[in-house]
GROMACS .gro file of C-alpha atoms in nm:
model
  424
    1MET     CA    1  -0.421  -1.351   0.892
    2GLY     CA    2  -0.222  -1.180   1.147
    3LYS     CA    3  -0.054  -0.904   0.915
    4SER     CA    4  -0.388  -0.855   0.760
    5THR     CA    5  -0.558  -0.813   1.134
    6ASN     CA    6  -0.230  -0.592   1.237
    7MET     CA    7  -0.389  -0.384   0.946
    8CYS     CA    8  -0.656  -0.372   0.921
    9PHE     CA    9  -0.707  -0.289   1.295
   10ARG     CA   10  -0.412  -0.060   1.301
   11THR     CA   11  -0.624   0.168   1.105
   12ASN     CA   12  -0.925   0.216   1.264
   13ILE     CA   13  -0.854   0.487   1.505
   14GLY     CA   14  -0.874   0.657   1.120
   15ASN     CA   15  -1.195   0.488   1.086
   16ALA     CA   16  -1.331   0.577   1.510
   17ARG     CA   17  -1.235   0.895   1.407
   18LEU     CA   18  -1.524   0.958   1.129
   19VAL     CA   19  -1.778   0.848   1.427
   20GLY     CA   20  -1.692   1.059   1.651
   21LEU     CA   21  -1.427   0.998   1.877
   22GLU     CA   22  -1.224   1.365   1.872
   23THR     CA   23  -1.521   1.478   1.985
   24ASP     CA   24  -1.615   1.269   2.327
   25LEU     CA   25  -1.265   1.261   2.425
   26SER     CA   26  -1.287   1.646   2.434
   27MET     CA   27  -0.979   1.660   2.169
   28THR     CA   28  -0.852   1.939   2.001
   29GLY     CA   29  -0.557   2.093   1.774
   30ASP     CA   30  -0.292   1.836   1.664
   31GLN     CA   31  -0.415   1.574   1.915
   32TYR     CA   32  -0.530   1.363   1.725
   33ASN     CA   33  -0.230   1.352   1.544
   34LEU     CA   34   0.007   1.355   1.806
   35SER     CA   35  -0.232   1.044   1.908
   36LEU     CA   36  -0.107   0.896   1.586
   37THR     CA   37   0.257   0.964   1.646
   38ILE     CA   38   0.268   0.805   2.020
   39PHE     CA   39   0.207   0.459   1.858
   40PHE     CA   40   0.486   0.528   1.640
   41VAL     CA   41   0.665   0.587   1.850
   42SER     CA   42   0.723   0.256   2.037
   43TYR     CA   43   0.685   0.080   1.737
   44SER     CA   44   0.937   0.188   1.544
   45VAL     CA   45   1.206   0.207   1.888
   46PHE     CA   46   1.156  -0.197   1.981
   47GLU     CA   47   1.074  -0.346   1.686
   48PRO     CA   48   1.546  -0.345   1.624
   49LEU     CA   49   1.505  -0.596   1.942
   50THR     CA   50   1.183  -0.826   1.877
   51ASN     CA   51   1.414  -1.112   1.664
   52VAL     CA   52   1.603  -1.165   1.876
   53LEU     CA   53   1.307  -1.238   2.101
   54LEU     CA   54   1.169  -1.390   1.852
   55LYS     CA   55   1.510  -1.696   1.856
   56LYS     CA   56   1.533  -1.682   2.202
   57MET     CA   57   1.103  -1.796   2.307
   58ARG     CA   58   1.046  -1.910   1.933
   59PRO     CA   59   0.767  -1.830   1.690
   60SER     CA   60   0.539  -2.022   1.783
   61ILE     CA   61   0.531  -1.878   2.160
   62PHE     CA   62   0.549  -1.509   2.054
   63ILE     CA   63   0.384  -1.433   1.778
   64PRO     CA   64   0.047  -1.579   1.911
   65LEU     CA   65   0.185  -1.354   2.271
   66ILE     CA   66   0.210  -1.042   2.133
   67MET     CA   67  -0.076  -1.112   1.915
   68MET     CA   68  -0.287  -1.179   2.228
   69ALA     CA   69  -0.164  -0.858   2.389
   70TRP     CA   70  -0.145  -0.605   2.121
   71GLY     CA   71  -0.552  -0.771   2.128
   72LEU     CA   72  -0.587  -0.659   2.469
   73CYS     CA   73  -0.442  -0.343   2.417
   74MET     CA   74  -0.714  -0.272   2.146
   75THR     CA   75  -1.003  -0.381   2.340
   76PHE     CA   76  -0.888  -0.109   2.680
   77MET     CA   77  -0.841   0.142   2.332
   78GLY     CA   78  -1.268   0.160   2.346
   79PHE     CA   79  -1.319   0.210   2.673
   80VAL     CA   80  -1.086   0.527   2.768
   81HIS     CA   81  -1.292   0.819   2.873
   82ASN     CA   82  -1.000   1.152   2.792
   83TYR     CA   83  -0.674   1.203   2.557
   84SER     CA   84  -0.426   1.068   2.808
   85GLY     CA   85  -0.574   0.775   2.871
   86LEU     CA   86  -0.579   0.754   2.487
   87LEU     CA   87  -0.246   0.819   2.456
   88ALA     CA   88  -0.127   0.542   2.692
   89VAL     CA   89  -0.300   0.205   2.545
   90ARG     CA   90  -0.202   0.396   2.214
   91PHE     CA   91   0.126   0.390   2.312
   92PHE     CA   92   0.141   0.037   2.498
   93LEU     CA   93  -0.046  -0.118   2.140
   94GLY     CA   94   0.287   0.018   1.956
   95LEU     CA   95   0.517  -0.182   2.182
   96SER     CA   96   0.304  -0.456   2.157
   97GLU     CA   97   0.310  -0.538   1.774
   98ALA     CA   98   0.590  -0.373   1.688
   99GLY     CA   99   0.728  -0.848   1.646
  100LEU     CA  100   0.521  -0.906   1.347
  101PHE     CA  101   0.617  -0.735   1.065
  102PRO     CA  102   0.953  -0.787   1.075
  103GLY     CA  103   0.924  -1.150   1.297
  104VAL     CA  104   0.685  -1.312   1.036
  105GLY     CA  105   0.953  -1.122   0.722
  106TYR     CA  106   1.199  -1.316   0.968
  107LEU     CA  107   1.087  -1.626   1.000
  108LEU     CA  108   1.016  -1.625   0.646
  109SER     CA  109   1.318  -1.554   0.504
  110CYS     CA  110   1.457  -1.858   0.754
  111TRP     CA  111   1.254  -2.161   0.547
  112TYR     CA  112   1.278  -2.019   0.146
  113LYS     CA  113   1.596  -1.999  -0.062
  114ARG     CA  114   1.659  -1.601  -0.139
  115SER     CA  115   1.502  -1.692  -0.506
  116GLU     CA  116   1.193  -1.818  -0.321
  117PHE     CA  117   1.122  -1.565  -0.046
  118GLY     CA  118   0.989  -1.288  -0.231
  119LEU     CA  119   0.697  -1.380  -0.344
  120ARG     CA  120   0.631  -1.538  -0.065
  121MET     CA  121   0.739  -1.237   0.193
  122ALA     CA  122   0.494  -1.022  -0.146
  123ILE     CA  123   0.199  -1.281  -0.055
  124PHE     CA  124   0.187  -1.241   0.334
  125PHE     CA  125   0.217  -0.821   0.258
  126SER     CA  126  -0.123  -0.806  -0.001
  127ALA     CA  127  -0.313  -0.982   0.329
  128ALA     CA  128  -0.334  -0.569   0.466
  129ALA     CA  129  -0.384  -0.455   0.157
  130LEU     CA  130  -0.656  -0.567   0.085
  131ALA     CA  131  -0.746  -0.611   0.474
  132GLY     CA  132  -0.774  -0.293   0.451
  133SER     CA  133  -0.976  -0.258   0.256
  134PHE     CA  134  -1.245  -0.402   0.474
  135GLY     CA  135  -1.166  -0.289   0.768
  136GLY     CA  136  -1.360   0.060   0.659
  137LEU     CA  137  -1.645  -0.192   0.561
  138LEU     CA  138  -1.618  -0.324   0.876
  139ALA     CA  139  -1.538  -0.046   1.075
  140ALA     CA  140  -1.888   0.113   0.881
  141ALA     CA  141  -2.111  -0.147   0.984
  142ILE     CA  142  -2.002  -0.174   1.377
  143GLY     CA  143  -1.982   0.151   1.393
  144LYS     CA  144  -2.414   0.161   1.369
  145MET     CA  145  -2.414  -0.017   1.708
  146ASP     CA  146  -2.384   0.324   1.835
  147GLY     CA  147  -2.532   0.339   2.272
  148ILE     CA  148  -2.542  -0.008   2.293
  149GLY     CA  149  -2.427  -0.048   2.606
  150GLY     CA  150  -2.373   0.288   2.680
  151LYS     CA  151  -2.098   0.236   2.465
  152ALA     CA  152  -1.982   0.458   2.151
  153GLY     CA  153  -1.947   0.318   1.767
  154TRP     CA  154  -1.606   0.385   1.741
  155SER     CA  155  -1.551   0.262   2.120
  156TRP     CA  156  -1.783  -0.114   1.980
  157ILE     CA  157  -1.518  -0.105   1.650
  158PHE     CA  158  -1.161  -0.120   1.881
  159ILE     CA  159  -1.346  -0.432   2.145
  160LEU     CA  160  -1.512  -0.650   1.892
  161GLU     CA  161  -1.188  -0.543   1.640
  162GLY     CA  162  -0.931  -0.644   1.979
  163LEU     CA  163  -1.118  -0.942   2.090
  164LEU     CA  164  -1.135  -1.092   1.682
  165THR     CA  165  -0.777  -1.035   1.728
  166PHE     CA  166  -0.756  -1.197   2.057
  167VAL     CA  167  -0.938  -1.473   1.940
  168ILE     CA  168  -0.680  -1.496   1.686
  169GLY     CA  169  -0.409  -1.502   1.897
  170ILE     CA  170  -0.517  -1.788   2.027
  171ALA     CA  171  -0.538  -1.994   1.760
  172SER     CA  172  -0.197  -1.850   1.579
  173PHE     CA  173  -0.017  -2.124   1.935
  174TRP     CA  174  -0.166  -2.396   1.661
  175CYS     CA  175  -0.101  -2.276   1.380
  176VAL     CA  176   0.233  -2.121   1.438
  177HIS     CA  177   0.515  -2.306   1.322
  178ASP     CA  178   0.939  -2.267   1.454
  179PHE     CA  179   1.265  -2.276   1.272
  180PRO     CA  180   1.287  -2.509   1.059
  181ASP     CA  181   1.586  -2.678   1.351
  182GLN     CA  182   1.310  -2.659   1.550
  183ALA     CA  183   0.988  -2.740   1.381
  184ARG     CA  184   0.775  -2.990   1.573
  185PHE     CA  185   0.595  -3.165   1.268
  186LEU     CA  186   0.878  -3.229   1.017
  187SER     CA  187   1.066  -3.548   1.068
  188ASP     CA  188   1.443  -3.576   1.165
  189ILE     CA  189   1.495  -3.698   0.778
  190ASP     CA  190   1.274  -3.382   0.592
  191ARG     CA  191   1.389  -3.147   0.889
  192LYS     CA  192   1.758  -3.208   0.752
  193ARG     CA  193   1.603  -3.138   0.360
  194VAL     CA  194   1.574  -2.870   0.443
  195LEU     CA  195   1.834  -2.761   0.621
  196ARG     CA  196   2.051  -2.889   0.385
  197ARG     CA  197   1.934  -2.682   0.119
  198LEU     CA  198   1.878  -2.369   0.230
  199ALA     CA  199   2.336  -2.421   0.304
  200LEU     CA  200   2.356  -2.484  -0.028
  201ASP     CA  201   2.163  -2.189  -0.104
  202GLN     CA  202   2.411  -1.996   0.137
  203GLN     CA  203   2.144  -2.009   0.485
  204ALA     CA  204   2.206  -2.099   0.760
  205SER     CA  205   2.015  -1.866   0.964
  206ALA     CA  206   1.745  -2.147   0.996
  207LYS     CA  207   2.005  -2.309   1.281
  208HIS     CA  208   2.056  -2.249   1.664
  209GLU     CA  209   2.315  -2.064   1.753
  210GLU     CA  210   2.322  -1.870   2.054
  211PHE     CA  211   2.321  -1.445   2.085
  212LYS     CA  212   2.646  -1.248   2.124
  213ILE     CA  213   2.649  -0.894   2.179
  214GLY     CA  214   2.865  -0.866   1.817
  215TYR     CA  215   2.568  -1.034   1.577
  216LEU     CA  216   2.454  -0.662   1.684
  217TRP     CA  217   2.792  -0.443   1.574
  218ALA     CA  218   2.810  -0.628   1.283
  219SER     CA  219   2.455  -0.530   1.160
  220LEU     CA  220   2.531  -0.125   1.285
  221LYS     CA  221   2.859  -0.185   1.069
  222ASP     CA  222   2.668  -0.306   0.706
  223TRP     CA  223   2.661  -0.015   0.556
  224LYS     CA  224   2.389  -0.268   0.334
  225THR     CA  225   2.187  -0.228   0.586
  226TYR     CA  226   2.172   0.147   0.613
  227SER     CA  227   2.081   0.185   0.256
  228ALA     CA  228   1.795  -0.068   0.351
  229CYS     CA  229   1.671   0.225   0.609
  230LEU     CA  230   1.690   0.441   0.318
  231THR     CA  231   1.485   0.226   0.031
  232TYR     CA  232   1.263   0.138   0.291
  233MET     CA  233   1.174   0.462   0.451
  234GLY     CA  234   1.045   0.669   0.092
  235ALA     CA  235   0.742   0.429   0.101
  236SER     CA  236   0.657   0.325   0.480
  237GLY     CA  237   0.566   0.589   0.610
  238TYR     CA  238   0.254   0.670   0.343
  239SER     CA  239   0.106   0.343   0.341
  240SER     CA  240   0.169   0.338   0.783
  241ILE     CA  241  -0.100   0.593   0.804
  242ARG     CA  242  -0.282   0.662   0.511
  243ALA     CA  243  -0.372   0.305   0.358
  244GLN     CA  244  -0.738   0.440   0.553
  245LEU     CA  245  -0.813   0.693   0.285
  246MET     CA  246  -0.811   0.424  -0.003
  247SER     CA  247  -1.056   0.266  -0.140
  248VAL     CA  248  -1.108  -0.111  -0.187
  249PRO     CA  249  -1.046  -0.055  -0.594
  250PRO     CA  250  -0.728   0.095  -0.508
  251TYR     CA  251  -0.586  -0.178  -0.257
  252ALA     CA  252  -0.672  -0.417  -0.440
  253ALA     CA  253  -0.498  -0.349  -0.796
  254ALA     CA  254  -0.186  -0.252  -0.493
  255ALA     CA  255  -0.219  -0.654  -0.347
  256VAL     CA  256  -0.196  -0.727  -0.785
  257MET     CA  257   0.084  -0.544  -0.869
  258THR     CA  258   0.287  -0.721  -0.516
  259VAL     CA  259   0.293  -1.011  -0.554
  260SER     CA  260   0.332  -0.994  -0.955
  261VAL     CA  261   0.669  -0.786  -0.797
  262GLY     CA  262   0.716  -1.069  -0.518
  263PHE     CA  263   0.689  -1.370  -0.867
  264ILE     CA  264   0.920  -1.145  -1.096
  265ALA     CA  265   1.205  -1.046  -0.862
  266ASP     CA  266   1.179  -1.422  -0.712
  267HIS     CA  267   1.298  -1.564  -1.098
  268THR     CA  268   1.461  -1.245  -1.204
  269ARG     CA  269   1.667  -1.223  -0.894
  270GLN     CA  270   1.654  -0.858  -0.975
  271ARG     CA  271   1.481  -0.660  -0.750
  272GLY     CA  272   1.639  -0.343  -0.779
  273LEU     CA  273   1.539  -0.307  -1.062
  274CYS     CA  274   1.171  -0.385  -1.010
  275ASN     CA  275   1.136  -0.147  -0.653
  276LEU     CA  276   1.341   0.172  -0.948
  277ALA     CA  277   1.059  -0.017  -1.147
  278VAL     CA  278   0.718   0.103  -0.943
  279SER     CA  279   0.888   0.344  -0.826
  280LEU     CA  280   0.835   0.538  -1.139
  281LEU     CA  281   0.473   0.423  -1.058
  282CYS     CA  282   0.401   0.585  -0.742
  283ILE     CA  283   0.604   0.874  -0.807
  284ALA     CA  284   0.373   0.946  -1.125
  285GLY     CA  285   0.087   0.907  -0.938
  286PHE     CA  286   0.142   1.170  -0.617
  287ALA     CA  287   0.242   1.384  -0.955
  288ILE     CA  288  -0.042   1.317  -1.104
  289ILE     CA  289  -0.221   1.355  -0.812
  290ILE     CA  290  -0.086   1.683  -0.699
  291GLY     CA  291  -0.086   1.872  -0.997
  292CYS     CA  292  -0.450   1.829  -1.163
  293LYS     CA  293  -0.750   1.929  -1.078
  294SER     CA  294  -0.961   1.690  -1.187
  295PRO     CA  295  -1.122   1.427  -0.977
  296GLY     CA  296  -1.043   1.127  -1.181
  297ALA     CA  297  -0.807   1.203  -1.281
  298LYS     CA  298  -0.666   1.254  -0.896
  299TYR     CA  299  -0.803   0.886  -0.876
  300ALA     CA  300  -0.542   0.746  -1.137
  301GLY     CA  301  -0.291   0.913  -0.993
  302VAL     CA  302  -0.462   0.678  -0.616
  303PHE     CA  303  -0.403   0.402  -0.844
  304LEU     CA  304   0.019   0.399  -0.968
  305GLY     CA  305   0.075   0.581  -0.567
  306ALA     CA  306  -0.094   0.268  -0.450
  307MET     CA  307   0.085   0.000  -0.697
  308GLY     CA  308   0.389   0.167  -0.676
  309ILE     CA  309   0.441   0.189  -0.272
  310TYR     CA  310   0.280  -0.213  -0.161
  311PRO     CA  311   0.479  -0.378  -0.399
  312ALA     CA  312   0.883  -0.137  -0.250
  313ILE     CA  313   0.772  -0.216   0.062
  314ALA     CA  314   0.768  -0.641   0.003
  315ASN     CA  315   1.073  -0.626  -0.211
  316THR     CA  316   1.275  -0.392  -0.004
  317ILE     CA  317   1.264  -0.694   0.252
  318SER     CA  318   1.314  -0.919   0.021
  319TRP     CA  319   1.572  -0.809  -0.050
  320THR     CA  320   1.712  -0.735   0.233
  321SER     CA  321   1.716  -1.033   0.334
  322ASN     CA  322   1.867  -1.223   0.088
  323ASN     CA  323   2.142  -0.988   0.112
  324THR     CA  324   2.175  -1.080   0.499
  325GLU     CA  325   2.378  -1.377   0.619
  326GLY     CA  326   2.349  -1.470   0.984
  327VAL     CA  327   2.108  -1.636   1.238
  328TYR     CA  328   2.113  -1.243   1.421
  329LYS     CA  329   2.274  -1.037   1.259
  330ARG     CA  330   1.962  -1.069   1.000
  331GLY     CA  331   1.716  -1.077   1.190
  332ILE     CA  332   1.868  -0.795   1.394
  333THR     CA  333   1.924  -0.666   1.042
  334LEU     CA  334   1.503  -0.661   0.932
  335GLY     CA  335   1.435  -0.562   1.207
  336LEU     CA  336   1.700  -0.198   1.228
  337VAL     CA  337   1.541  -0.176   0.848
  338ILE     CA  338   1.123  -0.166   0.959
  339GLY     CA  339   1.197   0.016   1.236
  340TRP     CA  340   1.345   0.318   1.130
  341GLY     CA  341   1.056   0.245   0.818
  342ASN     CA  342   0.811   0.329   1.105
  343VAL     CA  343   1.049   0.620   1.277
  344ASN     CA  344   0.875   0.800   0.909
  345GLY     CA  345   0.554   0.718   1.032
  346ILE     CA  346   0.578   1.017   1.228
  347VAL     CA  347   0.632   1.262   1.012
  348ALA     CA  348   0.324   1.134   0.809
  349SER     CA  349   0.126   1.113   1.068
  350ASN     CA  350   0.154   1.527   1.166
  351ILE     CA  351   0.215   1.613   0.706
  352TYR     CA  352  -0.184   1.555   0.628
  353ARG     CA  353  -0.285   1.885   0.843
  354LYS     CA  354  -0.650   1.961   0.885
  355GLN     CA  355  -0.607   2.373   0.766
  356ASP     CA  356  -0.466   2.200   0.457
  357LYS     CA  357  -0.844   2.004   0.313
  358PRO     CA  358  -0.898   1.951   0.088
  359HIS     CA  359  -0.597   1.932  -0.107
  360TYR     CA  360  -0.347   1.811   0.160
  361TYR     CA  361  -0.077   1.942  -0.098
  362PRO     CA  362   0.167   1.991   0.198
  363GLY     CA  363   0.084   1.617   0.246
  364HIS     CA  364   0.139   1.456  -0.062
  365ALA     CA  365   0.444   1.742  -0.122
  366VAL     CA  366   0.647   1.539   0.076
  367VAL     CA  367   0.535   1.185   0.034
  368LEU     CA  368   0.648   1.200  -0.351
  369GLY     CA  369   0.996   1.422  -0.172
  370TYR     CA  370   1.016   1.049   0.022
  371LEU     CA  371   0.920   0.905  -0.286
  372THR     CA  372   1.201   1.024  -0.515
  373LEU     CA  373   1.465   1.046  -0.303
  374PHE     CA  374   1.462   0.767  -0.056
  375GLN     CA  375   1.274   0.450  -0.267
  376PHE     CA  376   1.385   0.511  -0.534
  377GLY     CA  377   1.752   0.715  -0.513
  378GLY     CA  378   1.842   0.479  -0.166
  379SER     CA  379   1.719   0.221  -0.492
  380LEU     CA  380   1.965   0.321  -0.748
  381ILE     CA  381   2.220   0.410  -0.468
  382LEU     CA  382   2.183   0.016  -0.368
  383TYR     CA  383   2.132  -0.151  -0.639
  384PHE     CA  384   2.463   0.029  -0.793
  385LEU     CA  385   2.673  -0.070  -0.421
  386LEU     CA  386   2.582  -0.403  -0.469
  387ARG     CA  387   2.636  -0.402  -0.826
  388ARG     CA  388   3.020  -0.357  -0.804
  389GLU     CA  389   3.053  -0.535  -0.478
  390ASN     CA  390   3.019  -0.879  -0.644
  391ASP     CA  391   3.248  -0.708  -0.967
  392LYS     CA  392   3.513  -0.718  -0.724
  393ARG     CA  393   3.421  -1.085  -0.545
  394ARG     CA  394   3.408  -1.266  -0.854
  395ARG     CA  395   3.754  -1.109  -0.927
  396GLY     CA  396   3.906  -1.212  -0.590
  397GLU     CA  397   3.979  -0.859  -0.459
  398ARG     CA  398   3.814  -0.996  -0.153
  399ASP     CA  399   3.965  -1.371  -0.047
  400TYR     CA  400   4.255  -1.178   0.159
  401VAL     CA  401   3.975  -1.166   0.415
  402ILE     CA  402   3.958  -1.576   0.442
  403VAL     CA  403   4.336  -1.635   0.448
  404GLY     CA  404   4.441  -1.865   0.768
  405MET     CA  405   4.034  -1.913   0.829
  406ASP     CA  406   3.954  -2.327   0.868
  407GLN     CA  407   3.622  -2.347   0.699
  408SER     CA  408   3.424  -2.315   0.962
  409GLN     CA  409   3.543  -2.012   1.107
  410ILE     CA  410   3.487  -1.906   0.739
  411ASP     CA  411   3.158  -2.014   0.784
  412MET     CA  412   3.059  -1.743   0.992
  413LEU     CA  413   3.159  -1.526   0.811
  414GLY     CA  414   2.784  -1.491   0.629
  415ASP     CA  415   2.737  -1.259   0.345
  416LYS     CA  416   3.146  -1.135   0.462
  417ARG     CA  417   3.199  -1.405   0.282
  418PRO     CA  418   3.391  -1.362  -0.046
  419ASP     CA  419   3.194  -1.607  -0.242
  420PHE     CA  420   2.814  -1.489  -0.089
  421ILE     CA  421   2.728  -1.313  -0.412
  422TYR     CA  422   2.495  -1.085  -0.346
  423THR     CA  423   2.087  -1.022  -0.527
  424LEU     CA  424   2.108  -0.738  -0.759
   0.00000   0.00000   0.00000
């Protein structure tokens, strides 16, 4: 519910634009694009920190609180009277939303085995695709309230959707559970069973551990962090800002594809190959959008683009999580990867310009470059580096790492343990 609400309401500024936002706030030039950009500034900067707060505050408190906070920010957007006010609220909206996506991804990864996580992440993320498809319909209905209470239709879009988010945030106090070692609905026996199940899968991220600055450095010094950032940035820039321009059928197709890829990747444990396959779909889709004149062909390209981009986002998060072990290291790494991906929302906010209507060739060309270089290229690089590292571990070339260590010290190595085999 949280992610779908987040995606649906994040794109409502595009819907508000269609019913007079820019005119009423006397916005000119690139001010609308800047109002999109500032959201991603705060959103991406604070994402790497949020999973530390999530772990220390507990998910059952942290997630409902940030949902209530962004619901209030959304509501306040309905009361702004000028461009500077919109910028201020958009900044705090990004700040309050920053913890949701990496936080829920981290929480799910601490409950499920590596071979089970991808499908759960895909279902969670596909809700965003479906919510985006119906967000425009909801906004269109609310926009007809223009003039009620002296407020413009776009104001009511923000006010009502913001209040709904706030109410859902309150309800989340009873819906969101904590990590397995803290979850109150588990008996002591069930808790031990869950933790043992995860330990057999070489996962210790569900256990309690005190934060140390060394966990941050462990993430920053890990080459996998940067490879995952490279891969994730290929898809996230597009999905963050162009979502509201797609209609229901492409969203629905993207949701089905996302869940299907999550299922296949879990059962084959070949997340890299799945990423490469869907990358070819979206590259072909944008090539069609750029190269074809027919509206029907362009619409087919939109389908392929959506079906290649959305699965890659959920799958890349699952891939990153599968290959990062340690209580805080995984949380920090997910925050860094998702945060870096959303930095590219800044790019996406500014490449689709008014002067490029109606074809938006420069914007489409940039997205095509991102998909080719980063989503496809990054997946290819990460796949072969992980495969090479697994071969070295199987040959015993990493056994020197644990010489002189006792079992507790070996366990603390996380994914640096010589017997930890990466998911390809």
